[in-house]
Amino acid sequence: MTPYYLTAPIYYVNAKPHLGHAYTTIVADAMTRFALLMGRDAMFITGTDEHGDKIVKAAEKAGTSVEELTDRVSGEFRALWPELRARPARFVRTTSPEHKAVVRAFLQKIYDAGDIYFGEYGGYYCYGCERFYTEKELEKGVCPQHLTPTEYISEKNYFFRMSKYQERLKKHILDNPDFIRPARYRAEALALLEGEVLDDLCISRPKTRLSWGIDLPFDSEYVCYVWFDALLAYFTALEGPGSELFNRFWPQAEHLVAKDILKPHAVFWPTMLMAAGLPFYRHLNVHGYWLSRSTKMSKSIGNVVSPLETALQYGLDAFRYFLLREMQFGSDADFSEEALIARFNADLANDLGNLFSRVLSMTEKFCSGQVPAPGPDRDMEREVKGLAQDSLVNFQNFFGRVQFSLALEKLWELVRALNKYVDKAAPWALARAGDKETLGTVLYTLLECMRKIALHLWPVMPDKSVQMLTQLGCDCTVFAHEDAAAIRGILPAESEGFGTLDTGRKVAGVSNLFPRIDVKSAVGPCA
Ligand code: MSP
């Protein structure tokens, strides 16, 4: 049983969670559920990033102590994830004693190895990014990310010899085409490593300027730079290097982030791993931004969408489906209620919901609500089954390669083909003609394909998936209890054979999974 360890970012506690954070965490959850279905011992983690200037400034602005702010906002993040059906195995707070111990041990290790030195540095500091920029990197004198003025700061600090590992990292990225994916971000990472020598990384802040951080183990006048501290949360969740958990899961690690934090994950982190003599992660999966009115969602712009309110209004699973279907992983996508309603009505109400409602009501009407026994397949059934196989294999392949939208599109080819098959096979005509055997073949083929669709949708729509399976008369105890051992590895075989659905089982007569949203009456929280 191969382990699977996925990390979502640990989020800053200077603002409430919004749709952007919810997207990454929901994707992490869906990827983990998928890995479990595919047979992996899967978990994902997240947490909160609580040190640094940004947090101190946010507390000052809110008129509270930094401890009060971090406790409160960290609590809000932690409480939100289960509401969105995302269940991180661990939630790391960077202010926790466990995390501090991991960071200090790591710093000491690379300090002892000679990869940290003391020096003087001057640069343009952006408080938003928590990093220094060189004059060349500024855009018209301001921070290229935040478009806000920077502050020139010159001081003595500790530096990590990042440049020492530049060539090895470049080679690793070149030799492993899907180390960073999709390809455009691999190219961006390579561009950072090509040409000029990397600056060494300033990893400390003097306490005279900032005391809200983790003390360096070798100099108590300094605290650790927040990014160096934050990345190590991925180790804290595994109880630190050397632990049993770490040895088992770290070699299978994957990260999930948006493009804003590509550099720390593609450059800082792998060089830190090399310095500590630890293996690289397997993949860095990078997605684009959710935009609102064509601008990146951000609290300061005031265009944020509340994930919980939207989920409550349209249904959590429909919301999760929309997020995974609408965004091409890697590219930006626009969030609007109109787009959500359009997807809901087209894909969920018309295609999927309609399929369930038609087939179940016909089973009720023509077979007393019981799964009928199938007769021999005709060309029509062979064609549908061939298409089902292709669609499910494609779904599994694309989903595994983080192409969620394409995976769902492939699955919907099957949903639509089944609706057409209903029209073509016309069960009502077979019932009228008294052809029970063919009627059984048609309804069985449909119900069995619907069961497969429902199972494949579990990572994306966990509740609706169970509802669909229950309507099809399947025993869902393992899903209701989220029994990982029983769920693990059931998907690969589903794209191969047919006939797992028991005949004679009672199915629901009425389905009503996704009632159509009337556009005129939908006035949403984020309109
Ligand atoms: N604390 C750092 C991460 C440290 S990880 C070791 C951080 N935190 S953050 O709160 O700013 O979160 C950034 C992440 O939130 C992005 O990488 C992305 O996962 C998610 N998103 C925030 N806004 C987003 C959008 N508008 N769209 C999509 N995802 C976004 O950076």
PDB file of N, CA, C and O in Angstrom, residues 48-51 66-67 70-71 74 92-100 212 214 229:
ATOM      1  N   THR A  48      -1.963  26.842   9.817  1.00  0.00           N
ATOM      2  CA  THR A  48      -1.887  28.299   9.734  1.00  0.00           C
ATOM      3  C   THR A  48      -0.465  28.793  10.000  1.00  0.00           C
ATOM      4  O   THR A  48       0.263  28.249  10.826  1.00  0.00           O
ATOM      5  N   ASP A  49      -0.132  29.843   9.263  1.00  0.00           N
ATOM      6  CA  ASP A  49       1.189  30.458   9.251  1.00  0.00           C
ATOM      7  C   ASP A  49       1.058  31.719  10.098  1.00  0.00           C
ATOM      8  O   ASP A  49       0.364  32.657   9.693  1.00  0.00           O
ATOM      9  N   GLU A  50       1.687  31.734  11.253  1.00  0.00           N
ATOM     10  CA  GLU A  50       1.292  32.731  12.250  1.00  0.00           C
ATOM     11  C   GLU A  50       2.367  33.729  12.661  1.00  0.00           C
ATOM     12  O   GLU A  50       2.122  34.590  13.484  1.00  0.00           O
ATOM     13  N   HIS A  51       3.588  33.574  12.109  1.00  0.00           N
ATOM     14  CA  HIS A  51       4.648  34.502  12.510  1.00  0.00           C
ATOM     15  C   HIS A  51       4.838  35.612  11.473  1.00  0.00           C
ATOM     16  O   HIS A  51       4.267  35.553  10.387  1.00  0.00           O
ATOM     17  N   VAL A  66      -1.329  39.937  19.433  1.00  0.00           N
ATOM     18  CA  VAL A  66      -1.049  39.026  18.341  1.00  0.00           C
ATOM     19  C   VAL A  66      -1.480  37.598  18.693  1.00  0.00           C
ATOM     20  O   VAL A  66      -1.983  36.848  17.848  1.00  0.00           O
ATOM     21  N   GLU A  67      -1.375  37.250  19.970  1.00  0.00           N
ATOM     22  CA  GLU A  67      -1.806  35.912  20.403  1.00  0.00           C
ATOM     23  C   GLU A  67      -3.316  35.753  20.198  1.00  0.00           C
ATOM     24  O   GLU A  67      -3.785  34.716  19.728  1.00  0.00           O
ATOM     25  N   THR A  70      -4.068  35.428  16.393  1.00  0.00           N
ATOM     26  CA  THR A  70      -3.675  34.147  15.791  1.00  0.00           C
ATOM     27  C   THR A  70      -4.596  33.024  16.267  1.00  0.00           C
ATOM     28  O   THR A  70      -5.013  32.187  15.478  1.00  0.00           O
ATOM     29  N   ASP A  71      -4.950  33.039  17.560  1.00  0.00           N
ATOM     30  CA  ASP A  71      -5.858  32.002  18.061  1.00  0.00           C
ATOM     31  C   ASP A  71      -7.211  32.084  17.359  1.00  0.00           C
ATOM     32  O   ASP A  71      -7.773  31.077  16.943  1.00  0.00           O
ATOM     33  N   SER A  74      -6.831  31.396  13.340  1.00  0.00           N
ATOM     34  CA  SER A  74      -6.454  29.999  13.121  1.00  0.00           C
ATOM     35  C   SER A  74      -7.668  29.112  13.388  1.00  0.00           C
ATOM     36  O   SER A  74      -7.949  28.164  12.641  1.00  0.00           O
ATOM     37  N   VAL A  92      -1.475  22.142  11.313  1.00  0.00           N
ATOM     38  CA  VAL A  92      -0.267  22.636  11.982  1.00  0.00           C
ATOM     39  C   VAL A  92      -0.360  24.135  12.241  1.00  0.00           C
ATOM     40  O   VAL A  92      -0.633  24.907  11.319  1.00  0.00           O
ATOM     41  N   ARG A  93      -0.115  24.515  13.461  1.00  0.00           N
ATOM     42  CA  ARG A  93       0.024  25.941  13.785  1.00  0.00           C
ATOM     43  C   ARG A  93       1.502  26.201  13.988  1.00  0.00           C
ATOM     44  O   ARG A  93       2.161  25.492  14.749  1.00  0.00           O
ATOM     45  N   THR A  94       2.014  27.248  13.316  1.00  0.00           N
ATOM     46  CA  THR A  94       3.463  27.470  13.417  1.00  0.00           C
ATOM     47  C   THR A  94       3.866  28.017  14.790  1.00  0.00           C
ATOM     48  O   THR A  94       5.047  28.088  15.094  1.00  0.00           O
ATOM     49  N   THR A  95       2.873  28.406  15.606  1.00  0.00           N
ATOM     50  CA  THR A  95       3.213  28.864  16.954  1.00  0.00           C
ATOM     51  C   THR A  95       3.229  27.704  17.958  1.00  0.00           C
ATOM     52  O   THR A  95       3.446  27.918  19.146  1.00  0.00           O
ATOM     53  N   SER A  96       2.971  26.485  17.479  1.00  0.00           N
ATOM     54  CA  SER A  96       2.920  25.348  18.415  1.00  0.00           C
ATOM     55  C   SER A  96       4.330  24.931  18.832  1.00  0.00           C
ATOM     56  O   SER A  96       5.282  25.079  18.063  1.00  0.00           O
ATOM     57  N   PRO A  97       4.473  24.387  20.048  1.00  0.00           N
ATOM     58  CA  PRO A  97       5.799  23.942  20.510  1.00  0.00           C
ATOM     59  C   PRO A  97       6.395  22.859  19.606  1.00  0.00           C
ATOM     60  O   PRO A  97       7.603  22.858  19.358  1.00  0.00           O
ATOM     61  N   GLU A  98       5.549  21.975  19.049  1.00  0.00           N
ATOM     62  CA  GLU A  98       6.063  20.901  18.174  1.00  0.00           C
ATOM     63  C   GLU A  98       6.740  21.506  16.948  1.00  0.00           C
ATOM     64  O   GLU A  98       7.802  21.082  16.524  1.00  0.00           O
ATOM     65  N   HIS A  99       6.071  22.503  16.384  1.00  0.00           N
ATOM     66  CA  HIS A  99       6.613  23.120  15.181  1.00  0.00           C
ATOM     67  C   HIS A  99       7.915  23.864  15.494  1.00  0.00           C
ATOM     68  O   HIS A  99       8.896  23.762  14.751  1.00  0.00           O
ATOM     69  N   LYS A 100       7.919  24.581  16.596  1.00  0.00           N
ATOM     70  CA  LYS A 100       9.138  25.333  16.967  1.00  0.00           C
ATOM     71  C   LYS A 100      10.317  24.382  17.103  1.00  0.00           C
ATOM     72  O   LYS A 100      11.434  24.683  16.659  1.00  0.00           O
ATOM     73  N   TRP A 212       8.277  38.642  16.823  1.00  0.00           N
ATOM     74  CA  TRP A 212       7.235  37.614  16.697  1.00  0.00           C
ATOM     75  C   TRP A 212       7.683  36.521  15.719  1.00  0.00           C
ATOM     76  O   TRP A 212       7.363  36.539  14.531  1.00  0.00           O
ATOM     77  N   ILE A 214      10.298  32.527  15.603  1.00  0.00           N
ATOM     78  CA  ILE A 214      10.973  31.450  16.328  1.00  0.00           C
ATOM     79  C   ILE A 214      12.447  31.822  16.506  1.00  0.00           C
ATOM     80  O   ILE A 214      13.128  32.146  15.526  1.00  0.00           O
ATOM     81  N   ASP A 229      10.471  29.211   8.258  1.00  0.00           N
ATOM     82  CA  ASP A 229       9.684  28.601   9.340  1.00  0.00           C
ATOM     83  C   ASP A 229       8.462  27.881   8.737  1.00  0.00           C
ATOM     84  O   ASP A 229       8.199  26.699   9.007  1.00  0.00           O
TER      85      ASP A 229
END
